[in-house]
C-alpha positions as a printed NumPy array, in Angstrom:
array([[-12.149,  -1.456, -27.195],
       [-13.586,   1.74 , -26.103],
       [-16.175,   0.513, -23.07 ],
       [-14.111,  -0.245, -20.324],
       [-16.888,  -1.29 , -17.813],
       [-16.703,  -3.927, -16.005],
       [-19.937,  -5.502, -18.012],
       [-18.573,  -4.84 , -21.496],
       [-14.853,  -6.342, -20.482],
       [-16.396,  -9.307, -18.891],
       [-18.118,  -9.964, -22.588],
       [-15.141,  -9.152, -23.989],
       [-13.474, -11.936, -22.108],
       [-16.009, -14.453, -21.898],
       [-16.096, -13.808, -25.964],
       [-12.352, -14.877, -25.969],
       [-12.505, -17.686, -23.907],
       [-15.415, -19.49 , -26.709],
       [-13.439, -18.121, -29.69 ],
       [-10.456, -20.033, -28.495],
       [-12.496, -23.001, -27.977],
       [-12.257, -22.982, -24.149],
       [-15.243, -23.974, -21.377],
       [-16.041, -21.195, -18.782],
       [-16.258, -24.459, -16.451],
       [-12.841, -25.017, -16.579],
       [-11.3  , -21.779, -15.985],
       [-11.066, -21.689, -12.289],
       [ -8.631, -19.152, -11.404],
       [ -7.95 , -15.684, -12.816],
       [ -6.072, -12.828, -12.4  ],
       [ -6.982,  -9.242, -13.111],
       [ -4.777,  -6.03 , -12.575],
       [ -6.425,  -5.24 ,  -9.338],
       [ -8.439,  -1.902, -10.807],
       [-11.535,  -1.154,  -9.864],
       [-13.407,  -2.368, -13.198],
       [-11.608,  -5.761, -13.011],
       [-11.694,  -6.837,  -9.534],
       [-14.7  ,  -5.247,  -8.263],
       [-17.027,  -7.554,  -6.359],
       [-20.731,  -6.548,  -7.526],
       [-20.649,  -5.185, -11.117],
       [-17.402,  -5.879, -12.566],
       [-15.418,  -8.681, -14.163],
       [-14.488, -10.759, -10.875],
       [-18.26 , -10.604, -10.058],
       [-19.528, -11.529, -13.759],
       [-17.395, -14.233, -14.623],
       [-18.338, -15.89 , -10.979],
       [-21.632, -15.663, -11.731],
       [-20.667, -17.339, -15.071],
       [-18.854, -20.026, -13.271],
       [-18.946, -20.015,  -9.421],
       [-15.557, -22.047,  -9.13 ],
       [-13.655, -18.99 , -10.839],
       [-11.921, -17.557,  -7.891],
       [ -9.474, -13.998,  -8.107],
       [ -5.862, -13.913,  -7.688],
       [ -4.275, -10.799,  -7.56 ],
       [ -1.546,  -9.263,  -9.915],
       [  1.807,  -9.676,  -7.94 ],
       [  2.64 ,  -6.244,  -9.209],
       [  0.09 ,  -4.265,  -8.958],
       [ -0.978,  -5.49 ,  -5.482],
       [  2.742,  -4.4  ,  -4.94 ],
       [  1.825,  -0.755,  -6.382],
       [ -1.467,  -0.394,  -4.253],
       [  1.148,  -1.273,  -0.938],
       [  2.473,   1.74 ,  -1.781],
       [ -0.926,   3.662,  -2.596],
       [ -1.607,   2.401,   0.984],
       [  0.997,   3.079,   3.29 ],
       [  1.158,   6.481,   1.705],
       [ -2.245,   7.936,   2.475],
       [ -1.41 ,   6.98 ,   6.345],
       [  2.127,   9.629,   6.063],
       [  2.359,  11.259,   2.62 ],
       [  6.174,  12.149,   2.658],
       [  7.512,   8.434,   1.964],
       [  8.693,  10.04 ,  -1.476],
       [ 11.765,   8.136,  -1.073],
       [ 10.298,   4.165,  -0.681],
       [  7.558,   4.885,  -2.765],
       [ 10.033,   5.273,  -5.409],
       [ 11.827,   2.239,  -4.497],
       [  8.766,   0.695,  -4.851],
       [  7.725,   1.94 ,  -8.   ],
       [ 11.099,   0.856,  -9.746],
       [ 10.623,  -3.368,  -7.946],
       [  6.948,  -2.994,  -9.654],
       [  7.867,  -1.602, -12.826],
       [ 10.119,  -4.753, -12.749],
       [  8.085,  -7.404, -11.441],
       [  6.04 ,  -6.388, -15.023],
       [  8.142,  -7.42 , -17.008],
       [  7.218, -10.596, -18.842],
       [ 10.862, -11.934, -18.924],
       [ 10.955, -11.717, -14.855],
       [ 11.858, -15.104, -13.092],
       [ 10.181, -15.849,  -9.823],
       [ 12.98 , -16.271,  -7.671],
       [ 14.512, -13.011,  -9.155],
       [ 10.932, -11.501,  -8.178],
       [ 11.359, -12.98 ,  -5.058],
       [ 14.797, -11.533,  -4.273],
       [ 13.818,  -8.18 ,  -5.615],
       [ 10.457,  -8.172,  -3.181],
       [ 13.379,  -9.479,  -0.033],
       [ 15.531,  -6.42 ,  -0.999],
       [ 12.885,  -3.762,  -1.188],
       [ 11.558,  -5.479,   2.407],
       [ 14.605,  -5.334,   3.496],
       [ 15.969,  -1.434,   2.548],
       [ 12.495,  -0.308,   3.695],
       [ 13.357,  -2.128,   7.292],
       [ 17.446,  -1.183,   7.454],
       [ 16.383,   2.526,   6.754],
       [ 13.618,   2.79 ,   9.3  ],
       [ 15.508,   5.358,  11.721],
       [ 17.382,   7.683,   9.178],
       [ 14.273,   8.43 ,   7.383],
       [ 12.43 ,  10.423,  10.108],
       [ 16.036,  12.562,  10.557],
       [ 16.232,  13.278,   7.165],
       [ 12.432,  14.412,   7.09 ],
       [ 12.795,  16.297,   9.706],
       [ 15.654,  17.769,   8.369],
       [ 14.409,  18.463,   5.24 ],
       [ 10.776,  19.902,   6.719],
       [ 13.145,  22.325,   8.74 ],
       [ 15.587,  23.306,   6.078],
       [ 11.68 ,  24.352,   4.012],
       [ 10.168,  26.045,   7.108],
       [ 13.786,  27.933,   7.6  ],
       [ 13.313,  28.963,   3.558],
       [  9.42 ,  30.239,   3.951],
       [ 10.305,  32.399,   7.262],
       [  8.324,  29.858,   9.55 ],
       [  9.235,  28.688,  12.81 ],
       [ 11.143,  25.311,  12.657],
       [ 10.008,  24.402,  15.838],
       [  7.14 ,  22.448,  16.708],
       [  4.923,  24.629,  18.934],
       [  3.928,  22.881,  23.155],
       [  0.719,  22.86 ,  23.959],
       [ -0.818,  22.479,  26.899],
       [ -0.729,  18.911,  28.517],
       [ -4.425,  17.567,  29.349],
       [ -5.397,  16.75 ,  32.732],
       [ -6.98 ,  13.551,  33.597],
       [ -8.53 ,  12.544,  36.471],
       [ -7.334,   9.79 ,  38.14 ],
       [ -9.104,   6.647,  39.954],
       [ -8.415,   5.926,  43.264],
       [ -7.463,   2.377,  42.051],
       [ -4.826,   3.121,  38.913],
       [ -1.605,   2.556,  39.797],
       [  0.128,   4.501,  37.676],
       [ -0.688,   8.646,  35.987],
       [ -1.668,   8.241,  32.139],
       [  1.638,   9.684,  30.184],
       [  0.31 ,   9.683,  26.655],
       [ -0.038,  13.684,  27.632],
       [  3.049,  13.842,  28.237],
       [  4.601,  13.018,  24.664],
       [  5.729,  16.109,  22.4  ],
       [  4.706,  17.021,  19.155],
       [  7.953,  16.321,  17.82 ],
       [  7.965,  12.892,  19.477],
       [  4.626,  12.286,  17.717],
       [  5.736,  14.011,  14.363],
       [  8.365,  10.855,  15.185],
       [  6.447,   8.413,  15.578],
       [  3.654,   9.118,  12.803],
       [  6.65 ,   8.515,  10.647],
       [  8.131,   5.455,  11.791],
       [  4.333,   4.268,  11.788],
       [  4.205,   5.36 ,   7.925],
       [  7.286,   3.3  ,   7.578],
       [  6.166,   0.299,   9.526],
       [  2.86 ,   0.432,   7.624],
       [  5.118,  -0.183,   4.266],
       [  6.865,  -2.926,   5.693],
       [  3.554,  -4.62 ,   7.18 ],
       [  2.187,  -4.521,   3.722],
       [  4.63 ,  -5.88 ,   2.013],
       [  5.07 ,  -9.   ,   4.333],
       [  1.402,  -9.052,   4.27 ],
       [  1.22 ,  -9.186,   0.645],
       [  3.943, -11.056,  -0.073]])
């Protein structure tokens, strides 16, 4: 097949479905790989075959929603090298055809689980590692102060705003562990 629109897959399916003597009607759930020409919702094949047959609802592939929690969590920190891996080797397996559900299950509960156990070590060892490359390129391992803002302060708040206050390495910190958290959310989201 060398059209891969969403139009031209969609007739390509709907083909299929007649040929093997099926009713459109009938089919009420589907699910589609989660790309962009399958599971779009205006021009594509989720949108088509609902027109077809407005009882046809989407389900999303187990593994490849699995792969975009991965695509996800890494645009919000992009060094999470380490559990995207782990994550691509639990989707590569949750593709194969001869995977059982509860040994899906377990591997999705492992890869939860590794993700939450390693939470702390992983911002040492990035920082660690970010150092060791700034000490190697003649750059300043340090993360530079700058100066705190001032904020005025109502006469009735209780307490001075410390947000300020926080370091860049503190917030280096905690962009991490929110890069990490964001992989974990996702998952239990997902799954």
């Amino acid at each position: 097949m060398s059209d891969k629109t969403g139009v031209a897959l969609s007739e390509e399916i709907l083909k299929k479905i007649e040929q093997e003597g099926l009713d459109i009607k009938n089919c009420q759930w589907q699910s589609y790989d989660n790309d962009a020409n399958m599971a779009g919702k205006y021009q594509e094949v989720q949108a088509r075959i609902s027109e077809t047959n407005h009882l046809a609802k989407f389900v999303p592939c187990a593994a490849h929603t699995l792969n975009f929690v991965g695509v996800n969590a890494a645009t919000a920190v992009q060094d999470v090298a380490e559990n995207s891996t782990k994550i691509d080797i639990v989707s590569k397996l949750l593709q194969k055809e001869d995977t059982a559900i509860d040994v899906a299950r377990n591997l999705l509960k492992g890869l939860t689980a590794q993700i939450k156990d390693r939470r702390g070590a992983i911002v040492n060892e990035v920082l660690e590692e970010a150092k060791q490359s700034c000490l190697a390129l003649n750059v300043d391992p340090y993360f530079k102060k700058v100066r705190k803002r001032k904020k005025k302060r109502f006469f009735d708040e209780k307490c001075k705003d410390e947000s300020s206050e926080i370091s860049q390495h503190k917030k280096f910190k905690l962009a991490l562990l929110q890069g990490n958290d964001r992989i974990k959310a996702e998952l239990e989201r997902r799954f």
